[in-house]
Coordinates of C-alpha atoms (C1' of nucleotides) in Angstrom, one line a residue:
Chain E
M1 CA -13.4 30.1 5.4
A2 CA -11.7 28.5 2.6
T3 CA -12.4 25.2 3.9
G4 CA -14.1 22.1 2.5
R5 CA -13.9 18.6 3.5
T6 CA -14.3 15.7 1.2
H7 CA -15.4 12.2 1.7
R8 CA -16.5 10.7 5.0
P9 CA -19.9 12.5 5.4
A10 CA -19.4 13.3 9.0
T11 CA -17.6 10.3 10.5
R12 CA -17.3 11.3 14.1
S13 CA -13.8 9.9 14.4
R14 CA -13.5 8.1 17.7
G15 CA -16.3 10.2 19.1
I16 CA -14.9 13.7 18.3
P17 CA -17.2 15.5 15.9
E18 CA -15.7 17.0 12.8
A19 CA -16.8 20.5 13.8
T20 CA -15.0 20.2 17.1
V21 CA -11.8 19.0 15.4
A22 CA -11.9 22.1 13.2
R23 CA -12.0 24.3 16.3
L24 CA -9.3 22.6 18.3
P25 CA -6.5 24.5 16.4
L26 CA -8.3 27.7 17.3
Y27 CA -8.3 26.9 20.9
L28 CA -4.7 25.7 20.7
R29 CA -3.6 29.0 19.3
A30 CA -5.4 31.0 22.0
L31 CA -4.0 28.7 24.7
T32 CA -0.5 29.0 23.3
A33 CA -0.8 32.8 23.6
L34 CA -1.9 32.5 27.2
S35 CA 0.9 30.1 27.9
E36 CA 3.4 32.6 26.6
R37 CA 2.0 35.1 29.0
S38 CA 2.4 32.5 31.8
V39 CA -1.3 32.5 32.5
P40 CA -1.9 29.4 34.7
T41 CA -5.6 28.9 34.3
V42 CA -8.4 30.1 32.1
S43 CA -12.2 29.9 32.3
S44 CA -14.3 28.7 29.4
E45 CA -15.7 32.2 29.2
E46 CA -12.4 33.8 28.7
L47 CA -10.9 31.3 26.4
A48 CA -14.1 31.3 24.3
A49 CA -13.8 35.0 23.9
A50 CA -10.2 34.7 22.8
A51 CA -11.1 32.0 20.3
G52 CA -14.1 33.8 19.0
V53 CA -16.7 31.2 19.9
N54 CA -19.3 31.0 22.7
S55 CA -18.5 29.3 25.9
A56 CA -21.1 26.6 25.8
K57 CA -19.7 25.4 22.5
L58 CA -16.2 25.4 23.9
R59 CA -17.1 23.4 27.0
K60 CA -18.9 20.9 24.9
D61 CA -16.0 20.6 22.6
F62 CA -13.7 20.0 25.5
S63 CA -16.0 17.4 26.9
Y64 CA -15.3 15.2 23.9
L65 CA -11.7 15.2 25.0
G66 CA -12.4 14.3 28.6
S67 CA -12.9 16.2 31.8
Y68 CA -9.9 18.4 31.9
G69 CA -11.4 21.3 33.8
T70 CA -11.9 22.1 37.4
R71 CA -15.3 23.4 38.4
G72 CA -15.1 26.8 40.1
V73 CA -11.7 27.4 38.6
G74 CA -11.4 26.7 34.9
Y75 CA -8.8 24.9 32.8
D76 CA -5.1 24.5 33.4
V77 CA -3.5 26.2 30.4
E78 CA -0.4 24.1 30.0
Y79 CA -2.2 20.8 30.5
L80 CA -4.8 21.8 27.9
V81 CA -2.2 22.8 25.4
Y82 CA -0.7 19.3 25.8
Q83 CA -3.9 17.5 25.6
I84 CA -5.1 19.3 22.4
S85 CA -1.7 19.0 20.8
R86 CA -1.7 15.3 21.5
E87 CA -5.2 14.9 20.2
L88 CA -4.4 16.7 17.0
G89 CA -1.3 14.7 16.6
L90 CA 1.1 17.6 16.9
T91 CA 3.4 15.9 19.3
Q92 CA 4.9 14.0 16.4
D93 CA 6.8 15.2 13.4
W94 CA 4.9 15.5 10.1
P95 CA 7.1 15.8 7.0
V96 CA 5.3 17.7 4.3
V97 CA 6.0 18.2 0.6
I98 CA 4.9 21.2 -1.4
V99 CA 4.3 20.6 -5.1
G100 CA 4.3 23.6 -7.4
I101 CA 6.8 26.2 -6.4
G102 CA 5.2 29.3 -8.0
N103 CA 4.4 32.4 -6.2
L104 CA 2.1 30.7 -3.8
G105 CA 4.2 27.6 -3.3
A106 CA 7.2 29.8 -2.5
A107 CA 5.1 31.8 0.0
L108 CA 4.0 28.6 1.6
A109 CA 7.5 27.3 1.8
N110 CA 8.5 30.4 3.7
Y111 CA 5.6 30.1 6.1
G112 CA 6.8 30.2 9.6
G113 CA 3.8 28.6 11.1
F114 CA 4.8 25.2 9.8
A115 CA 7.7 24.3 12.0
S116 CA 6.1 25.6 15.2
R117 CA 3.3 23.0 15.0
G118 CA 5.3 19.9 14.2
F119 CA 5.1 20.3 10.4
R120 CA 8.4 20.1 8.6
V121 CA 8.9 21.0 4.9
A122 CA 10.6 17.9 3.7
A123 CA 10.9 18.8 0.1
L124 CA 9.8 21.3 -2.6
I125 CA 8.8 19.9 -5.9
D126 CA 8.3 21.6 -9.3
A127 CA 7.8 20.5 -12.9
D128 CA 10.0 23.3 -14.3
P129 CA 13.5 21.9 -14.9
A130 CA 14.9 25.5 -14.5
M131 CA 13.8 25.5 -10.9
A132 CA 15.6 22.4 -10.0
G133 CA 18.4 23.0 -7.5
K134 CA 17.3 26.6 -6.9
P135 CA 16.9 27.1 -3.2
V136 CA 13.5 28.5 -2.0
A137 CA 13.3 29.3 1.7
G138 CA 16.6 27.5 2.1
I139 CA 15.4 24.3 0.6
P140 CA 16.5 23.2 -2.9
V141 CA 13.7 22.6 -5.3
Q142 CA 13.6 19.1 -6.8
H143 CA 12.1 18.0 -10.0
T144 CA 8.7 16.2 -10.4
D145 CA 10.4 13.2 -11.8
D146 CA 11.7 12.3 -8.4
L147 CA 8.4 12.8 -6.7
E148 CA 7.8 9.1 -5.8
K149 CA 11.3 8.6 -4.4
I150 CA 11.1 11.8 -2.3
I151 CA 7.8 10.7 -0.8
E152 CA 9.0 7.3 0.1
D153 CA 12.5 8.3 1.3
N154 CA 11.0 10.9 3.7
G155 CA 8.0 8.9 4.8
V156 CA 5.7 11.8 3.7
S157 CA 2.0 11.4 4.3
I158 CA 0.9 15.0 3.9
G159 CA 1.1 16.7 0.5
V160 CA 0.4 20.3 -0.4
I161 CA -0.6 21.0 -4.0
A162 CA 0.1 24.5 -5.3
T163 CA 0.3 23.8 -9.0
P164 CA -1.9 25.2 -11.8
A165 CA -5.3 23.6 -12.0
G166 CA -4.4 21.6 -15.0
A167 CA -1.7 19.7 -13.3
A168 CA -3.4 19.2 -9.9
Q169 CA -5.2 15.9 -10.5
Q170 CA -2.2 14.3 -12.1
V171 CA 0.1 15.4 -9.2
C172 CA -2.6 14.3 -6.8
D173 CA -2.7 10.8 -8.3
R174 CA 1.1 10.4 -8.1
L175 CA 1.2 11.6 -4.5
V176 CA -1.5 9.2 -3.5
A177 CA 0.1 6.3 -5.4
A178 CA 3.3 7.1 -3.6
G179 CA 1.7 6.8 -0.2
V180 CA 0.3 10.3 0.6
T181 CA -3.0 10.0 2.5
S182 CA -3.7 13.7 3.3
I183 CA -3.7 16.5 0.7
L184 CA -4.1 20.2 1.1
N185 CA -5.2 21.5 -2.3
F186 CA -4.7 25.1 -3.4
A187 CA -5.5 24.5 -7.0
P188 CA -8.9 25.6 -8.1
T189 CA -10.1 22.1 -9.1
V190 CA -12.1 19.3 -7.6
L191 CA -9.7 16.4 -6.8
S192 CA -10.9 12.9 -6.9
V193 CA -9.2 10.5 -4.6
P194 CA -9.7 7.0 -3.4
D195 CA -11.3 6.2 -0.1
G196 CA -9.1 6.7 2.9
V197 CA -7.4 9.8 1.5
D198 CA -8.4 13.2 3.0
V199 CA -8.5 16.3 0.9
R200 CA -8.9 19.8 2.2
K201 CA -9.3 22.7 -0.2
V202 CA -8.2 26.3 0.0
D203 CA -9.7 28.4 -2.7
L204 CA -9.2 32.2 -2.7
S205 CA -11.6 32.7 -5.6
I206 CA -14.5 30.9 -3.9
E207 CA -14.0 32.9 -0.7
L208 CA -14.2 36.2 -2.6
Q209 CA -17.3 35.1 -4.5
I210 CA -19.0 34.2 -1.2
L211 CA -18.1 37.6 0.1
A212 CA -19.4 39.3 -3.0
F213 CA -22.7 37.5 -2.6
H214 CA -23.2 38.9 0.9
E215 CA -21.8 42.3 -0.2
Q216 CA -24.4 42.5 -3.0
R217 CA -27.1 41.5 -0.7
K218 CA -26.1 44.2 1.8
A219 CA -26.0 46.8 -1.0
G220 CA -29.3 45.9 -2.6
E221 CA -31.2 45.5 0.6
E222 CA -33.4 48.6 0.1
T223 CA -32.8 49.0 -3.6
A224 CA -34.5 45.8 -4.6
A225 CA -38.2 45.9 -4.9
G226 CA -39.4 43.1 -7.1
D227 CA -36.2 42.4 -9.0
G228 CA -35.1 39.0 -10.3
A229 CA -37.3 36.5 -8.6
L230 CA -39.0 35.0 -11.6
P231 CA -37.3 33.6 -14.6
T232 CA -39.6 35.6 -16.8
A233 CA -37.9 36.3 -20.1
A234 CA -34.4 36.8 -18.6
P235 CA -31.7 38.2 -20.9
R236 CA -30.6 34.8 -22.2
G237 CA -28.9 36.3 -25.2
A238 CA -26.7 38.9 -23.6
T239 CA -25.0 36.4 -21.4
A240 CA -22.8 34.3 -23.6
D241 CA -19.6 36.3 -23.6
D242 CA -20.2 38.1 -20.4
S243 CA -17.8 36.4 -18.0
A244 CA -15.7 34.2 -20.3
D245 CA -13.6 35.7 -23.1
Q246 CA -10.5 36.4 -21.1
G247 CA -8.5 33.2 -21.6
P248 CA -8.0 30.4 -19.1
D249 CA -9.1 32.2 -16.0
G250 CA -8.5 30.6 -12.7
D251 CA -5.9 28.2 -14.0
V252 CA -3.4 28.8 -11.3
P253 CA -4.0 28.7 -7.5
A254 CA -2.5 32.0 -6.7
V255 CA -0.2 33.1 -9.4
M256 CA 2.7 31.4 -11.0
P257 CA 6.3 32.5 -11.3
A258 CA 5.4 35.2 -13.7
Chain S
M1 CA -10.8 23.8 4.0
A2 CA -9.6 27.1 5.2
T3 CA -13.0 28.5 5.5
G4 CA -14.8 30.0 8.4
R5 CA -17.7 32.3 8.6
T6 CA -18.2 34.7 11.4
H7 CA -21.3 36.4 12.7
R8 CA -24.8 35.8 11.5
P9 CA -25.5 32.3 12.8
A10 CA -27.0 31.0 9.6
T11 CA -29.1 33.8 8.2
R12 CA -30.5 32.3 5.1
S13 CA -30.1 35.4 3.1
R14 CA -33.2 36.0 1.0
G15 CA -34.0 32.3 1.2
I16 CA -30.6 31.0 -0.1
P17 CA -28.9 28.8 2.6
E18 CA -25.4 29.7 3.4
A19 CA -24.3 26.1 2.5
T20 CA -25.7 26.6 -0.9
V21 CA -24.0 29.9 -1.4
A22 CA -20.7 28.3 -0.6
R23 CA -21.3 25.8 -3.4
L24 CA -22.4 28.1 -6.1
P25 CA -18.8 29.1 -7.0
L26 CA -18.1 25.5 -7.4
Y27 CA -20.9 25.0 -9.8
L28 CA -20.0 28.1 -11.6
R29 CA -16.5 26.9 -12.2
A30 CA -17.7 23.6 -13.6
L31 CA -20.2 25.3 -15.8
T32 CA -17.6 27.7 -17.1
A33 CA -15.4 24.8 -18.1
L34 CA -18.4 23.2 -20.0
S35 CA -19.2 26.5 -21.6
E36 CA -15.6 26.8 -22.9
R37 CA -16.1 23.4 -24.5
S38 CA -19.4 24.6 -26.0
V39 CA -21.5 22.1 -24.2
P40 CA -25.1 23.3 -24.5
T41 CA -26.8 21.5 -21.7
V42 CA -25.9 19.4 -18.7
S43 CA -27.8 17.1 -16.4
S44 CA -27.7 17.4 -12.7
E45 CA -25.9 14.1 -12.5
E46 CA -23.1 15.2 -14.8
L47 CA -22.7 18.6 -13.3
A48 CA -22.7 17.2 -9.8
A49 CA -19.9 14.8 -10.7
A50 CA -17.9 17.6 -12.1
A51 CA -18.4 19.7 -9.0
G52 CA -17.8 16.9 -6.6
V53 CA -21.2 16.8 -4.9
N54 CA -24.2 14.5 -5.2
S55 CA -26.9 15.3 -7.7
A56 CA -29.8 15.6 -5.2
K57 CA -27.9 18.3 -3.3
L58 CA -27.2 20.2 -6.6
R59 CA -30.8 20.1 -7.6
K60 CA -31.9 21.4 -4.3
D61 CA -29.3 24.1 -4.4
F62 CA -30.6 25.2 -7.8
S63 CA -34.2 25.1 -6.7
Y64 CA -33.4 28.0 -4.3
L65 CA -32.4 30.1 -7.4
G66 CA -35.6 29.2 -9.3
S67 CA -36.6 26.6 -11.8
Y68 CA -33.9 26.9 -14.4
G69 CA -33.8 23.3 -15.7
T70 CA -35.8 21.4 -18.2
R71 CA -37.1 18.0 -17.2
G72 CA -35.9 15.2 -19.3
V73 CA -33.1 17.4 -20.7
G74 CA -31.1 19.1 -18.0
Y75 CA -29.8 22.7 -17.5
D76 CA -28.8 25.2 -20.2
V77 CA -25.2 25.8 -19.5
E78 CA -24.9 29.5 -20.6
Y79 CA -28.1 30.4 -18.9
L80 CA -27.1 28.9 -15.7
V81 CA -23.7 30.6 -15.8
Y82 CA -25.5 33.9 -16.1
Q83 CA -28.0 33.2 -13.3
I84 CA -25.3 32.0 -10.9
S85 CA -23.0 34.9 -11.8
R86 CA -25.8 37.3 -11.2
E87 CA -26.8 35.7 -7.9
L88 CA -23.2 35.9 -6.7
G89 CA -22.9 39.5 -7.7
L90 CA -20.2 38.8 -10.3
T91 CA -21.8 40.8 -13.0
Q92 CA -20.5 43.9 -11.4
D93 CA -17.0 45.1 -10.7
W94 CA -15.6 44.6 -7.2
P95 CA -12.6 46.7 -6.4
V96 CA -10.4 44.9 -3.8
V97 CA -7.5 46.1 -1.7
I98 CA -4.8 43.8 -0.4
V99 CA -3.1 44.9 2.8
G100 CA 0.3 43.4 3.7
I101 CA 2.5 42.8 0.6
G102 CA 4.8 40.1 1.9
N103 CA 5.3 36.8 0.3
L104 CA 1.7 35.9 0.5
G105 CA 0.3 39.3 -0.4
A106 CA 2.5 39.4 -3.5
A107 CA 1.3 35.9 -4.5
L108 CA -2.3 37.1 -4.1
A109 CA -1.7 40.2 -6.1
N110 CA -0.5 38.1 -8.9
Y111 CA -3.4 35.7 -8.7
G112 CA -5.0 35.4 -12.1
G113 CA -8.4 34.3 -10.8
F114 CA -9.2 37.7 -9.6
A115 CA -10.0 39.6 -12.8
S116 CA -11.8 36.8 -14.4
R117 CA -14.5 36.8 -11.8
G118 CA -15.2 40.5 -11.6
F119 CA -12.6 41.2 -8.9
R120 CA -10.2 44.0 -9.5
V121 CA -7.1 44.7 -7.4
A122 CA -7.6 48.4 -6.8
A123 CA -4.6 48.9 -4.6
L124 CA -1.8 47.2 -2.7
I125 CA -1.0 48.5 0.8
D126 CA 2.0 47.9 3.0
A127 CA 3.3 49.4 6.2
D128 CA 6.9 49.2 5.1
P129 CA 8.0 52.6 3.7
A130 CA 10.6 50.8 1.6
M131 CA 7.9 49.0 -0.3
A132 CA 6.1 52.2 -1.3
G133 CA 6.1 52.9 -5.0
K134 CA 7.6 49.5 -5.8
P135 CA 5.4 47.7 -8.3
V136 CA 4.1 44.3 -7.5
A137 CA 2.1 42.5 -10.2
G138 CA 2.3 45.8 -12.1
I139 CA 0.6 47.8 -9.3
P140 CA 2.6 50.2 -7.2
V141 CA 2.5 49.5 -3.5
Q142 CA 1.1 52.3 -1.4
H143 CA 1.8 53.1 2.2
T144 CA -0.6 52.3 5.1
D145 CA -0.9 56.0 5.9
D146 CA -3.1 56.5 2.9
L147 CA -5.3 53.5 3.6
E148 CA -8.5 55.5 4.3
K149 CA -8.1 57.7 1.3
I150 CA -7.5 54.7 -1.0
I151 CA -10.6 53.0 0.3
E152 CA -12.8 56.0 -0.2
D153 CA -11.4 57.1 -3.5
N154 CA -11.9 53.6 -5.1
G155 CA -15.1 52.8 -3.4
V156 CA -13.6 49.6 -2.0
S157 CA -15.9 47.3 0.0
I158 CA -13.8 44.2 0.1
G159 CA -10.5 44.0 1.8
V160 CA -7.9 41.2 2.0
I161 CA -5.6 41.1 5.0
A162 CA -2.3 39.4 4.5
T163 CA -0.3 41.1 7.3
P164 CA 1.3 39.5 10.3
A165 CA -1.1 38.5 13.0
G166 CA 0.0 41.3 15.2
A167 CA -1.1 44.0 12.8
A168 CA -4.3 42.3 11.5
Q169 CA -6.8 43.6 14.0
Q170 CA -5.6 47.2 13.7
V171 CA -5.7 47.0 9.9
C172 CA -9.1 45.5 10.1
D173 CA -10.4 48.3 12.3
R174 CA -9.1 50.9 9.9
L175 CA -10.6 49.1 6.9
V176 CA -13.9 48.9 8.6
A177 CA -13.8 52.5 9.7
A178 CA -13.1 53.5 6.1
G179 CA -16.1 51.6 4.8
V180 CA -15.0 48.1 4.1
T181 CA -17.8 45.6 4.9
S182 CA -16.3 42.3 3.7
I183 CA -12.9 41.0 4.8
L184 CA -10.9 38.0 3.7
N185 CA -8.4 37.3 6.5
F186 CA -5.2 35.4 6.0
A187 CA -3.6 36.3 9.3
P188 CA -3.8 33.7 12.0
T189 CA -6.0 35.7 14.3
V190 CA -9.6 36.0 15.3
L191 CA -10.8 39.3 14.1
S192 CA -13.5 41.1 15.9
V193 CA -15.8 43.3 13.7
P194 CA -19.0 45.1 14.2
D195 CA -22.3 43.7 13.0
G196 CA -22.9 44.0 9.3
V197 CA -19.3 43.2 8.5
D198 CA -18.5 39.8 7.0
V199 CA -15.2 38.1 7.7
R200 CA -14.0 34.9 6.1
K201 CA -10.8 33.3 7.3
V202 CA -8.1 31.3 5.4
D203 CA -5.7 29.6 7.7
L204 CA -3.1 27.3 6.4
S205 CA -2.0 26.2 9.8
I206 CA -5.4 25.1 10.9
E207 CA -5.9 23.1 7.7
L208 CA -2.8 21.2 8.3
Q209 CA -3.7 20.5 11.9
I210 CA -7.0 19.1 10.8
L211 CA -5.2 16.9 8.3
A212 CA -2.8 15.8 11.0
F213 CA -5.6 14.8 13.2
H214 CA -7.1 12.5 10.6
E215 CA -3.7 11.3 9.6
Q216 CA -2.9 10.3 13.2
R217 CA -6.3 8.6 13.5
K218 CA -5.6 6.6 10.3
A219 CA -2.2 5.6 11.5
G220 CA -3.2 4.6 15.0
E221 CA -6.3 2.7 14.0
E222 CA -4.9 -0.7 15.0
T223 CA -2.1 0.4 17.2
A224 CA -4.3 1.9 19.9
A225 CA -5.6 -0.5 22.4
G226 CA -6.7 1.4 25.5
D227 CA -4.6 4.5 25.1
G228 CA -5.6 7.9 26.3
A229 CA -9.2 7.8 27.1
L230 CA -9.1 8.5 30.8
P231 CA -7.4 11.4 32.4
T232 CA -5.7 9.0 34.8
A233 CA -2.4 10.6 35.9
A234 CA -1.5 12.1 32.6
P235 CA 2.0 13.4 32.1
R236 CA 1.3 16.9 33.3
G237 CA 4.9 17.7 34.0
A238 CA 6.4 16.8 30.8
T239 CA 4.3 19.1 28.8
A240 CA 5.4 22.6 29.6
D241 CA 8.1 23.2 27.0
D242 CA 6.9 20.7 24.5
S243 CA 5.4 22.8 21.7
A244 CA 6.4 26.3 22.8
D245 CA 10.0 27.4 23.0
Q246 CA 10.5 28.4 19.4
G247 CA 9.8 32.1 19.3
P248 CA 6.6 33.8 18.0
D249 CA 5.3 30.9 15.9
G250 CA 2.5 31.6 13.6
D251 CA 2.9 35.3 13.6
V252 CA 2.7 35.7 9.8
P253 CA 0.0 34.4 7.5
A254 CA 2.2 32.7 5.0
V255 CA 5.7 34.0 5.2
M256 CA 7.0 37.5 5.1
P257 CA 9.6 38.9 2.8
A258 CA 12.3 37.1 4.6
Chain J
dC1 C1' -17.4 21.1 59.0
dC2 C1' -20.8 23.8 56.7
dA3 C1' -22.4 27.4 53.6
dT4 C1' -21.7 30.0 49.6
dC5 C1' -20.1 31.0 45.3
dT6 C1' -18.0 30.1 40.9
dT7 C1' -17.6 27.3 36.9
dT8 C1' -17.8 23.0 34.6
dG9 C1' -20.2 19.3 32.2
dT10 C1' -24.3 17.9 29.9
dG11 C1' -29.4 16.8 29.0
dC12 C1' -32.5 18.7 25.9
dA13 C1' -34.7 21.1 22.3
dC14 C1' -34.3 23.4 18.0
dG15 C1' -32.8 24.4 13.4
dC16 C1' -30.0 23.8 9.3
dG17 C1' -28.3 20.7 5.9
dT18 C1' -28.3 16.3 3.6
dT19 C1' -30.3 12.5 1.5
dC20 C1' -33.9 9.6 -0.2
dA21 C1' -37.5 8.7 -3.0
dC22 C1' -41.1 9.9 -6.0
dA23 C1' -44.5 12.6 -8.5
dA24 C1' -44.8 16.0 -12.0
dA25 C1' -43.0 17.8 -16.3
dG26 C1' -41.5 17.7 -20.5
dA27 C1' -38.9 15.7 -24.7
dC28 C1' -39.2 12.4 -28.2
dA29 C1' -40.8 8.5 -31.0
dT30 C1' -44.5 6.3 -33.1
Chain V
dA1 C1' -52.3 12.4 -30.2
dT2 C1' -50.7 9.1 -27.2
dG3 C1' -47.3 6.5 -24.7
dT4 C1' -42.7 6.0 -23.0
dC5 C1' -38.6 7.5 -21.1
dT6 C1' -35.6 10.8 -19.0
dT7 C1' -34.7 14.2 -15.6
dT8 C1' -36.1 17.8 -12.7
dG9 C1' -38.1 19.7 -8.5
dT10 C1' -39.4 18.8 -3.8
dG11 C1' -41.9 16.7 0.4
dA12 C1' -40.4 14.3 4.2
dA13 C1' -37.2 12.0 7.3
dC14 C1' -33.0 11.9 9.5
dG15 C1' -28.7 13.4 11.7
dC16 C1' -25.4 16.7 13.1
dG17 C1' -24.3 21.0 15.3
dT18 C1' -25.6 24.7 18.4
dG19 C1' -27.2 27.0 22.3
dC20 C1' -29.9 27.1 26.6
dA21 C1' -30.2 26.3 31.1
dC22 C1' -29.3 23.8 35.1
dA23 C1' -27.5 20.3 38.2
dA24 C1' -23.2 18.6 40.0
dA25 C1' -18.6 19.5 41.5
dG26 C1' -15.2 21.7 43.8
dA27 C1' -12.9 25.8 45.7
dT28 C1' -13.0 29.2 49.2
dG29 C1' -14.2 31.5 53.5
dG30 C1' -16.0 31.5 58.0

DNA sequence: CCATCTTTGTGCACGCGTTCACAAAGACAT
DNA sequence: ATGTCTTTGTGAACGCGTGCACAAAGATGG
């Protein structure tokens, strides 16, 4: 997954392990589906299958939230939906700003999954003056100059960065200075932030590279005999302009306007 | 971050831990930047800072690849770029298909970071007949009917799913049947695949929910006294139509055409 | 009211990943 | 050549996360 925490080595926040927190949205999605089908209760086995985890893990995860199940029966779907929503903080409204309205930013702005989970796109921000005022997903784009004011006026604490890599750190700094304490970063850069600010990273390029690694391993499982294990006289010369040479490569998170 | 492996509990492929593999692209990016600035060598300390990890971890990671450093000096940038590229399988060409050319699919098709890492968009596929033939990012969209043929003709082994959730599993099954063995899934669903197929997941909604959790915890750090620790008579009634009620929520990965 | 059967909640062990801390290796100056 | 200084590579300890396996809890039927 294109995931990646930063900071806080593994602070088990109020007793709930990070790994469990990361799975709660998964459970919530499966439970919501059951709820829509008016299923009253579900066993750990069934829910685990729906969420793609094993049942022991699911039960342990739920045990961190409290004893919400009934032995011999299972879990009350509606009740669990409520408890998980509350635990994740989805019962309140989270205004979000998206900075960088290129191809990706626009796609994110149109994302329907925002509103249904308590996230509200409070503003779209872009550095291009030509974009200003132009509506994207029904929301007029505002200029970067007003970033601080927008953050403060709307009480925004979550920011999404979808700018080119070069602008990301600067945007990040301004967001943080204006009061944002959680950032979802789509730009292919490592952001540095002060303590107390959470950053999560989504990086398409990294995901593909990880897949390529496994793909290569699968392909070369029987081909490889005694290939490249030792650094014995590797082709050091033929490497220089092997992967570079084609301009500023991953400079944009997922394509800019054009 | 929006990451998430599936299958293979933690198979340390040929001795390289999964966690290390996930960081190699990060190192590669930092090294490429150094290479473009013509920096000849770099110490573990410097490179670690650039990649946002600590130096001990970086050194251990590199130790799985072999002894490529020089004590007292550091690592040869160009050489390391080559070694990591090779290890990740980026020295070869990876044809990729993107299925589901909505807002997100189009953004991905335009993503510049593809080509620069050995990934080539071999085809764009969509179920909408109206899209067929229409060029996106310079590539004509093809219809889902030809999916199998496209996969086989191009020798595609990596597929990207950017369809609505409802179509994802079906598309996945067809991709796998046609020979795809690595899938990057943007649809908010759990995909089930046979052994030997790798799936990585990117899920915006989940990332935001995780951020919301931490955000809530930060906000309620001093507010909370003895809040919701015990399941004592929780408001079970007032929960039913609290988060549902607004249609099929996260049905699309990151917005459809409109 | 008791027996049986289902399913939860969790104690325990194991393995992966991270970090510390240091010895070995080499560059560089004298 | 010898010594000093820098930086790597890694042994060892620790902590988190996972999964097994089972006891406790409660529903259900007689």
